[in-house]
mmCIF file with all atom_site columns, C-alpha atoms in Angstrom:
data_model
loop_
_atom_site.group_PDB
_atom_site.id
_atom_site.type_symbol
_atom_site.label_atom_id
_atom_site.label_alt_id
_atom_site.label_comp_id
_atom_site.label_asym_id
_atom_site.label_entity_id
_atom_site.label_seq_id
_atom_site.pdbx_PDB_ins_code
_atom_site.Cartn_x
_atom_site.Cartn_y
_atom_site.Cartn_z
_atom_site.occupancy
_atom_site.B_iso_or_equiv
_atom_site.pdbx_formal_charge
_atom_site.auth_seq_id
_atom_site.auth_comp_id
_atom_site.auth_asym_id
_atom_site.auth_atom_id
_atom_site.pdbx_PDB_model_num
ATOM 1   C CA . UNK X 1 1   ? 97.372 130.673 106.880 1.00 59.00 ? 9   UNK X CA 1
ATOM 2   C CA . UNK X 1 2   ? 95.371 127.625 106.495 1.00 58.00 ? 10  UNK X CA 1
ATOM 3   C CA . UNK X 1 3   ? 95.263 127.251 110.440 1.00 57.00 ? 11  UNK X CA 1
ATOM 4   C CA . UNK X 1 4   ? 93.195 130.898 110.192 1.00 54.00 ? 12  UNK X CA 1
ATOM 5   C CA . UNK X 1 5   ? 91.091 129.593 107.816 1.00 57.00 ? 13  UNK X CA 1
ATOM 6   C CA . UNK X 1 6   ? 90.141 126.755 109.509 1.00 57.00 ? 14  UNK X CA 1
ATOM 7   C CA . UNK X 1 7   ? 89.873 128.753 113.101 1.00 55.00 ? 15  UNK X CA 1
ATOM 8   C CA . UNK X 1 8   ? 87.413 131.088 110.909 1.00 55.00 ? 16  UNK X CA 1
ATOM 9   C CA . UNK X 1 9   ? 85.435 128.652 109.218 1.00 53.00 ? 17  UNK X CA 1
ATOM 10  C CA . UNK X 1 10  ? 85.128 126.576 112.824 1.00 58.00 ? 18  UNK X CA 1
ATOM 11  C CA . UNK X 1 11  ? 83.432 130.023 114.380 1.00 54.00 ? 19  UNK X CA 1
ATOM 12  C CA . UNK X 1 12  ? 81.452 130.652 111.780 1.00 51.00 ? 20  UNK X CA 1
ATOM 13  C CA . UNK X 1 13  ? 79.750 127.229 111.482 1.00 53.00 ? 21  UNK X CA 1
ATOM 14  C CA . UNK X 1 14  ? 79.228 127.600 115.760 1.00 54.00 ? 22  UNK X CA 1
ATOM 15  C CA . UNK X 1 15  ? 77.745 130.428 115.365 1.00 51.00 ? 23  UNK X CA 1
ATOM 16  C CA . UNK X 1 16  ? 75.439 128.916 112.262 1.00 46.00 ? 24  UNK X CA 1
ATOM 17  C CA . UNK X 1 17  ? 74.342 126.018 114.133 1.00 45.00 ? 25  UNK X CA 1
ATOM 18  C CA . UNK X 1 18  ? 73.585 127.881 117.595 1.00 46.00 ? 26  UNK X CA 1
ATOM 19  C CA . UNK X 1 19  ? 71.408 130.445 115.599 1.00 46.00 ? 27  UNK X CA 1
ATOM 20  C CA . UNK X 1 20  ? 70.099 127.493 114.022 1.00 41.00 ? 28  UNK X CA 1
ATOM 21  C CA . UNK X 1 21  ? 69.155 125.519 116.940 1.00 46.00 ? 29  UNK X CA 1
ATOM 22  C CA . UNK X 1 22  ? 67.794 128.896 118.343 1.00 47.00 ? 30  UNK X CA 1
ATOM 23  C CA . UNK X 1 23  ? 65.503 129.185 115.669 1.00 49.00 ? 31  UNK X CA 1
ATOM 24  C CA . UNK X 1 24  ? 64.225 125.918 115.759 1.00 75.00 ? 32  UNK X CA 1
ATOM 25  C CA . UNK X 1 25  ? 61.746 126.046 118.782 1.00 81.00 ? 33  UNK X CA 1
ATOM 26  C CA . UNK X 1 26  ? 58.156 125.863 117.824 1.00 87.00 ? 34  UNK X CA 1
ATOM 27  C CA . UNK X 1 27  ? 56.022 127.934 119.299 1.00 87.00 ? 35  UNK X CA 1
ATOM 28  C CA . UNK X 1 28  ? 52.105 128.036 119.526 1.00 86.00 ? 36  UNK X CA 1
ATOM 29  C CA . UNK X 1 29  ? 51.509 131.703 118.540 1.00 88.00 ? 37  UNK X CA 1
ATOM 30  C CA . UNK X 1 30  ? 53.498 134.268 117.322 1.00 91.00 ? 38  UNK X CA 1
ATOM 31  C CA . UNK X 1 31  ? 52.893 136.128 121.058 1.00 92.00 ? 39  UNK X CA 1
ATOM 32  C CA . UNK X 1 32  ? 54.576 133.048 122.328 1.00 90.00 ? 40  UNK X CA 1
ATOM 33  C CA . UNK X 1 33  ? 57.390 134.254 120.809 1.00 92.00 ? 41  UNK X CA 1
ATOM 34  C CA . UNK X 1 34  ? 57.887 137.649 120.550 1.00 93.00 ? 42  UNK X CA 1
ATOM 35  C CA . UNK X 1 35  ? 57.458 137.043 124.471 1.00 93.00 ? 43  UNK X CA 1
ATOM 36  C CA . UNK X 1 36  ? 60.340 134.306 123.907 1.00 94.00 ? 44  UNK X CA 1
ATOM 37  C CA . UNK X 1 37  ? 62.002 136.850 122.350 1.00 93.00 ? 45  UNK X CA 1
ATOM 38  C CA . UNK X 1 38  ? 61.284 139.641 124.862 1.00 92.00 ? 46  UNK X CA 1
ATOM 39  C CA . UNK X 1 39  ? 62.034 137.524 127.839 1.00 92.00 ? 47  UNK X CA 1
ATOM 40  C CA . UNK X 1 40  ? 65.953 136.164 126.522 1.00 92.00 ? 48  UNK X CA 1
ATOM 41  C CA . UNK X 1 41  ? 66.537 139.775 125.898 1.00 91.00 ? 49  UNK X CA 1
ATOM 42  C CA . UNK X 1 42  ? 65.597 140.900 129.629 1.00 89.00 ? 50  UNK X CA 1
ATOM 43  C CA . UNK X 1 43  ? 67.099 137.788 131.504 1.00 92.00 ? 51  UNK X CA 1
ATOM 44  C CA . UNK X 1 44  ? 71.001 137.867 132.308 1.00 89.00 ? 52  UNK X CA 1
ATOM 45  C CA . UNK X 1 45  ? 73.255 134.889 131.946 1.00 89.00 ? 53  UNK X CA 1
ATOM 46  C CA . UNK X 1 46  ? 74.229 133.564 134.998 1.00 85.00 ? 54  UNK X CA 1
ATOM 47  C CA . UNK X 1 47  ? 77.769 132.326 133.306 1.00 86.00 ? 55  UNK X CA 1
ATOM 48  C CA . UNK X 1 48  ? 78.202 135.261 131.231 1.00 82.00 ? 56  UNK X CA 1
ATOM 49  C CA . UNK X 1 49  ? 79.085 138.665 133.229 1.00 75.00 ? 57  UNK X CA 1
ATOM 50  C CA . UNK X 1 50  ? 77.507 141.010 130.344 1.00 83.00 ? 58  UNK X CA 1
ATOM 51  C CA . UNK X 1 51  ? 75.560 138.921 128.301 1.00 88.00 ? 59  UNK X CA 1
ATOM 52  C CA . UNK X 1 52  ? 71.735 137.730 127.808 1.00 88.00 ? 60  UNK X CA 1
ATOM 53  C CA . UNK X 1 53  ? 70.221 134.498 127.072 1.00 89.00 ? 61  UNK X CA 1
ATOM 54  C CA . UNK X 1 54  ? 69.802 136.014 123.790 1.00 89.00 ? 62  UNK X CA 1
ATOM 55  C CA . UNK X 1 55  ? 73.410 136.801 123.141 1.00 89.00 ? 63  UNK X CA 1
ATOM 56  C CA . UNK X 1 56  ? 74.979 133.833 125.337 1.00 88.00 ? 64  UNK X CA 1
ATOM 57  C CA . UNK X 1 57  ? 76.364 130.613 123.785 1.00 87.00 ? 65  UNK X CA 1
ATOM 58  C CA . UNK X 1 58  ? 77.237 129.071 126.722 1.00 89.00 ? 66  UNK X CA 1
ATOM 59  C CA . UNK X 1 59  ? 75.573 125.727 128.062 1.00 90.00 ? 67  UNK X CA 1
ATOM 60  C CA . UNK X 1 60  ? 73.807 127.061 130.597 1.00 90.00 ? 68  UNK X CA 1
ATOM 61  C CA . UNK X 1 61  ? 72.047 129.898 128.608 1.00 90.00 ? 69  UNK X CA 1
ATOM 62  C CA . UNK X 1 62  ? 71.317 127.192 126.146 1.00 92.00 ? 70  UNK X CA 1
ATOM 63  C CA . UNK X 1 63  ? 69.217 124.923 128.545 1.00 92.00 ? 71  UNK X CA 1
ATOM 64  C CA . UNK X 1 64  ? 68.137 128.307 129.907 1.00 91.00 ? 72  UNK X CA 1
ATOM 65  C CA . UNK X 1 65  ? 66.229 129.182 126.495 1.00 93.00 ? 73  UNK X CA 1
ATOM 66  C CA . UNK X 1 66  ? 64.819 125.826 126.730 1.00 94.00 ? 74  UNK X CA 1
ATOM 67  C CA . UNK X 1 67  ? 63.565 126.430 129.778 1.00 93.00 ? 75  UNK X CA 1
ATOM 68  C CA . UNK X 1 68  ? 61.814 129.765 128.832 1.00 94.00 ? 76  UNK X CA 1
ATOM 69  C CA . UNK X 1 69  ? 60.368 128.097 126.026 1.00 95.00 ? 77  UNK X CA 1
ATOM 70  C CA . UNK X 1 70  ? 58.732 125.313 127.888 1.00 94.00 ? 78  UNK X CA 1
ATOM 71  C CA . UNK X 1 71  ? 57.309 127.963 131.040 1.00 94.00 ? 79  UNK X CA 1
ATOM 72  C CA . UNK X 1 72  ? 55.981 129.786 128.161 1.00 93.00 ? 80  UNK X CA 1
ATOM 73  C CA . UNK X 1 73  ? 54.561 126.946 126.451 1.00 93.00 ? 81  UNK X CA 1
ATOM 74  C CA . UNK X 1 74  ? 53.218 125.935 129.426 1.00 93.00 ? 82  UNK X CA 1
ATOM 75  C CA . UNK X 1 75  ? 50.784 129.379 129.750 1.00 92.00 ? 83  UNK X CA 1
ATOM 76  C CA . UNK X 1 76  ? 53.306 130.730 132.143 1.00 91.00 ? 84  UNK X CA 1
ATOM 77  C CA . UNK X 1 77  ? 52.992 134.961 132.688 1.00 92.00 ? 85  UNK X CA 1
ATOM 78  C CA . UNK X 1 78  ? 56.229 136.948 132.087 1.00 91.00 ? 86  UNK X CA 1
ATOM 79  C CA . UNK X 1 79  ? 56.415 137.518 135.647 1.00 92.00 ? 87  UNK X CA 1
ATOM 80  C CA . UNK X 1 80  ? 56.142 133.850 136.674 1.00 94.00 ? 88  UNK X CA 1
ATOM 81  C CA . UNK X 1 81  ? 58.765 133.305 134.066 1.00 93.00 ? 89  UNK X CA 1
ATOM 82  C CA . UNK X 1 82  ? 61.386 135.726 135.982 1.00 92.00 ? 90  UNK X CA 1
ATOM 83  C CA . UNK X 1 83  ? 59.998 135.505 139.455 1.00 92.00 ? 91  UNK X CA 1
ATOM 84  C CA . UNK X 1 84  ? 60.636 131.472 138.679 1.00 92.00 ? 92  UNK X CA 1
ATOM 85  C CA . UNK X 1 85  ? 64.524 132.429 136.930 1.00 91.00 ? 93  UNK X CA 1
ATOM 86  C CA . UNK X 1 86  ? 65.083 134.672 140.187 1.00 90.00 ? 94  UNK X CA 1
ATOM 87  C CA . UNK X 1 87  ? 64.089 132.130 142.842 1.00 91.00 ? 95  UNK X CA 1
ATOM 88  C CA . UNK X 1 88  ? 67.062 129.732 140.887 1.00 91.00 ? 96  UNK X CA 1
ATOM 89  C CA . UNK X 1 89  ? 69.314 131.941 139.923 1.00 86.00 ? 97  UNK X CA 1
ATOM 90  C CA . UNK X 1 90  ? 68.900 135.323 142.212 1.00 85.00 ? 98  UNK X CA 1
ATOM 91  C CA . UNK X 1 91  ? 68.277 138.898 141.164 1.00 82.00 ? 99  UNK X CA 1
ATOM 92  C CA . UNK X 1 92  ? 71.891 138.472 139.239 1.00 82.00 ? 100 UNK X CA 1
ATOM 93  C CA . UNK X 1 93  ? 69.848 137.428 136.227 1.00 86.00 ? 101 UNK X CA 1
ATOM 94  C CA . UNK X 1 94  ? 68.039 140.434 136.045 1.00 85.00 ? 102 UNK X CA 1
ATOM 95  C CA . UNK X 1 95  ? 69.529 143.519 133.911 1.00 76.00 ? 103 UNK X CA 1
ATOM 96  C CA . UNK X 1 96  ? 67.023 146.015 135.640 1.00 74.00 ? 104 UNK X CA 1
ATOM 97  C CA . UNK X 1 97  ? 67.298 145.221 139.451 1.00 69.00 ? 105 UNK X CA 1
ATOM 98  C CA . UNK X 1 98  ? 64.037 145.549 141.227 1.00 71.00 ? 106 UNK X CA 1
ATOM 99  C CA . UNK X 1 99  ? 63.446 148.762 143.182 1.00 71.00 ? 107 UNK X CA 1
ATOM 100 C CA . UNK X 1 100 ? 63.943 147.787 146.643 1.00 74.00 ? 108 UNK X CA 1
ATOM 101 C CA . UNK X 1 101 ? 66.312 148.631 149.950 1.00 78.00 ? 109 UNK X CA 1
ATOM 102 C CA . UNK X 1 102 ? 69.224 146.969 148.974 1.00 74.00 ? 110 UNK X CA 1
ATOM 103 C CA . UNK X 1 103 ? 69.009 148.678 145.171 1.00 74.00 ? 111 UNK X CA 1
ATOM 104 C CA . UNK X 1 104 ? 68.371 152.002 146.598 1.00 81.00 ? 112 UNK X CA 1
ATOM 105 C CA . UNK X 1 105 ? 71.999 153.521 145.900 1.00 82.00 ? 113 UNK X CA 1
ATOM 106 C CA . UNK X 1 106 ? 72.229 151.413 142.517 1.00 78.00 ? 114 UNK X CA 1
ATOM 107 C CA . UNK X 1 107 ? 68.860 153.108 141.173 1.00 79.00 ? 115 UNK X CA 1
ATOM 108 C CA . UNK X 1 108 ? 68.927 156.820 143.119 1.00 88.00 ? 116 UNK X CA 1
ATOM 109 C CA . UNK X 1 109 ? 72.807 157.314 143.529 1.00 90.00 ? 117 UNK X CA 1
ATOM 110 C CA . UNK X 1 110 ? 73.778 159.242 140.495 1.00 92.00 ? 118 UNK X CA 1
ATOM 111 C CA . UNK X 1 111 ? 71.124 161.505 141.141 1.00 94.00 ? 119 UNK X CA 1
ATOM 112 C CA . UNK X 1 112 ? 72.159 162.051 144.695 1.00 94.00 ? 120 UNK X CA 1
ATOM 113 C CA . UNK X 1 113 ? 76.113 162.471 143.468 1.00 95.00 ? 121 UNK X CA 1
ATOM 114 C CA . UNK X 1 114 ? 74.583 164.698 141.218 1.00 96.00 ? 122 UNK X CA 1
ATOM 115 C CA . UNK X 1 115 ? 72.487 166.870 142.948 1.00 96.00 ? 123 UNK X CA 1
ATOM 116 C CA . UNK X 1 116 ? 75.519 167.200 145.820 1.00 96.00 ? 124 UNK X CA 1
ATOM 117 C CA . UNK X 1 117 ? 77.699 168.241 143.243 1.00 96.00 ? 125 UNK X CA 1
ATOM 118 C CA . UNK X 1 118 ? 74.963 171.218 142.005 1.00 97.00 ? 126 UNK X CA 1
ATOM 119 C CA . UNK X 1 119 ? 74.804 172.321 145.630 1.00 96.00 ? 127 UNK X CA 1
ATOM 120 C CA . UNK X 1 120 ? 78.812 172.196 145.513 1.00 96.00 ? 128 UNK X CA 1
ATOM 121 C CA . UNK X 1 121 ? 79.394 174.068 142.712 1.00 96.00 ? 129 UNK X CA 1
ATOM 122 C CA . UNK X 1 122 ? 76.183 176.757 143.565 1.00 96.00 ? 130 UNK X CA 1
ATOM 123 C CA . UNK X 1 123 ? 78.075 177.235 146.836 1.00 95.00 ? 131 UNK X CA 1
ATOM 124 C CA . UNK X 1 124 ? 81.426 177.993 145.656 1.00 95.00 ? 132 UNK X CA 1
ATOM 125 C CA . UNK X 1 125 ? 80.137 180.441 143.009 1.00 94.00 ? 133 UNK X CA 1
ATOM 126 C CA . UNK X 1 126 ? 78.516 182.330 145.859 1.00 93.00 ? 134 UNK X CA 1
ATOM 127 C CA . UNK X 1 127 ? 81.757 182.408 148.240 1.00 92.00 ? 135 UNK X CA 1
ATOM 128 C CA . UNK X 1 128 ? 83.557 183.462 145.267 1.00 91.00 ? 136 UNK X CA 1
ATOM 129 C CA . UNK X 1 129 ? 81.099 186.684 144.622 1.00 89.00 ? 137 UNK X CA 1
ATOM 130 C CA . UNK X 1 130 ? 81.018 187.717 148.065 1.00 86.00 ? 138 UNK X CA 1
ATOM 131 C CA . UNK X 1 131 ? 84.772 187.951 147.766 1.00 86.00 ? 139 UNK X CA 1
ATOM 132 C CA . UNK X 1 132 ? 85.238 189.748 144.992 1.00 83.00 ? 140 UNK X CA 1
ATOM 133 C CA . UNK X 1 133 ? 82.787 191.720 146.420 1.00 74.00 ? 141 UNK X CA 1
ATOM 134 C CA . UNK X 1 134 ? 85.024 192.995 149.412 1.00 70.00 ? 142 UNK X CA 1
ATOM 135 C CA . UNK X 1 135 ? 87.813 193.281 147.570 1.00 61.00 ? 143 UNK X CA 1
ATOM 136 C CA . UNK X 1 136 ? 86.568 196.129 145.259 1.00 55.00 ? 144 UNK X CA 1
#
């Protein structure tokens, strides 16, 4: 029991002291960081599978916020900002892949699937009335 308690309490004061860290950046304006804010949310942690800078804890996504912080600081654009994050890290970090060739099936796919199936399911309603058809 006290081994729980002292598991729980360890989390807990993690989590404190990351959200506490997090909040500690100063920025110049308050558009400096809602696009802080913006940017963590959109960018994909290269550890972490499913996760955004936001919502990462990991080392990397750590210096990673840094990092934002400082390009935006700097008077970097949002789009220098990712277009420097792909160039390190690849187009993993992005959550929306850009529109291109290789993302073709990714973006247009389901539609395609979709619009197959439609045609499917239009043609087998059809053979099936021109059967019943004969048979009366």
């Amino acid at each position: 029991m006290m081994l729980l308690k002292g598991v729980a309490l360890s989390v807990v004061m993690f989590l404190s002291v990351s959200t506490f860290a997090q909040e500690q950046m100063a920025f110049s304006s308050e558009l400096n960081k809602t696009r802080y804010q913006s940017l963590v949310e959109e960018l994909r942690c290269p550890k972490c599978q499913n996760q955004s800078l936001a919502d990462s804890n990991s080392g990397i996504a750590v210096d990673l916020r840094e990092l934002v912080h400082q390009l935006i600081e700097q008077g970097k654009t949002d789009q220098e900002v990712v277009d420097y994050m792909v160039a390190r890290y690849g187009t993993f970090v992005l959550y929306r892949p850009q529109h291109s060739s290789a993302t073709f099936l990714l973006w247009y796919g389901p539609f395609i699937l979709l619009g197959l199936g439609i045609l499917a399911f239009v043609y087998v309603v059809m053979a099936n009335r021109k059967r019943r058809g004969r048979a009366l």
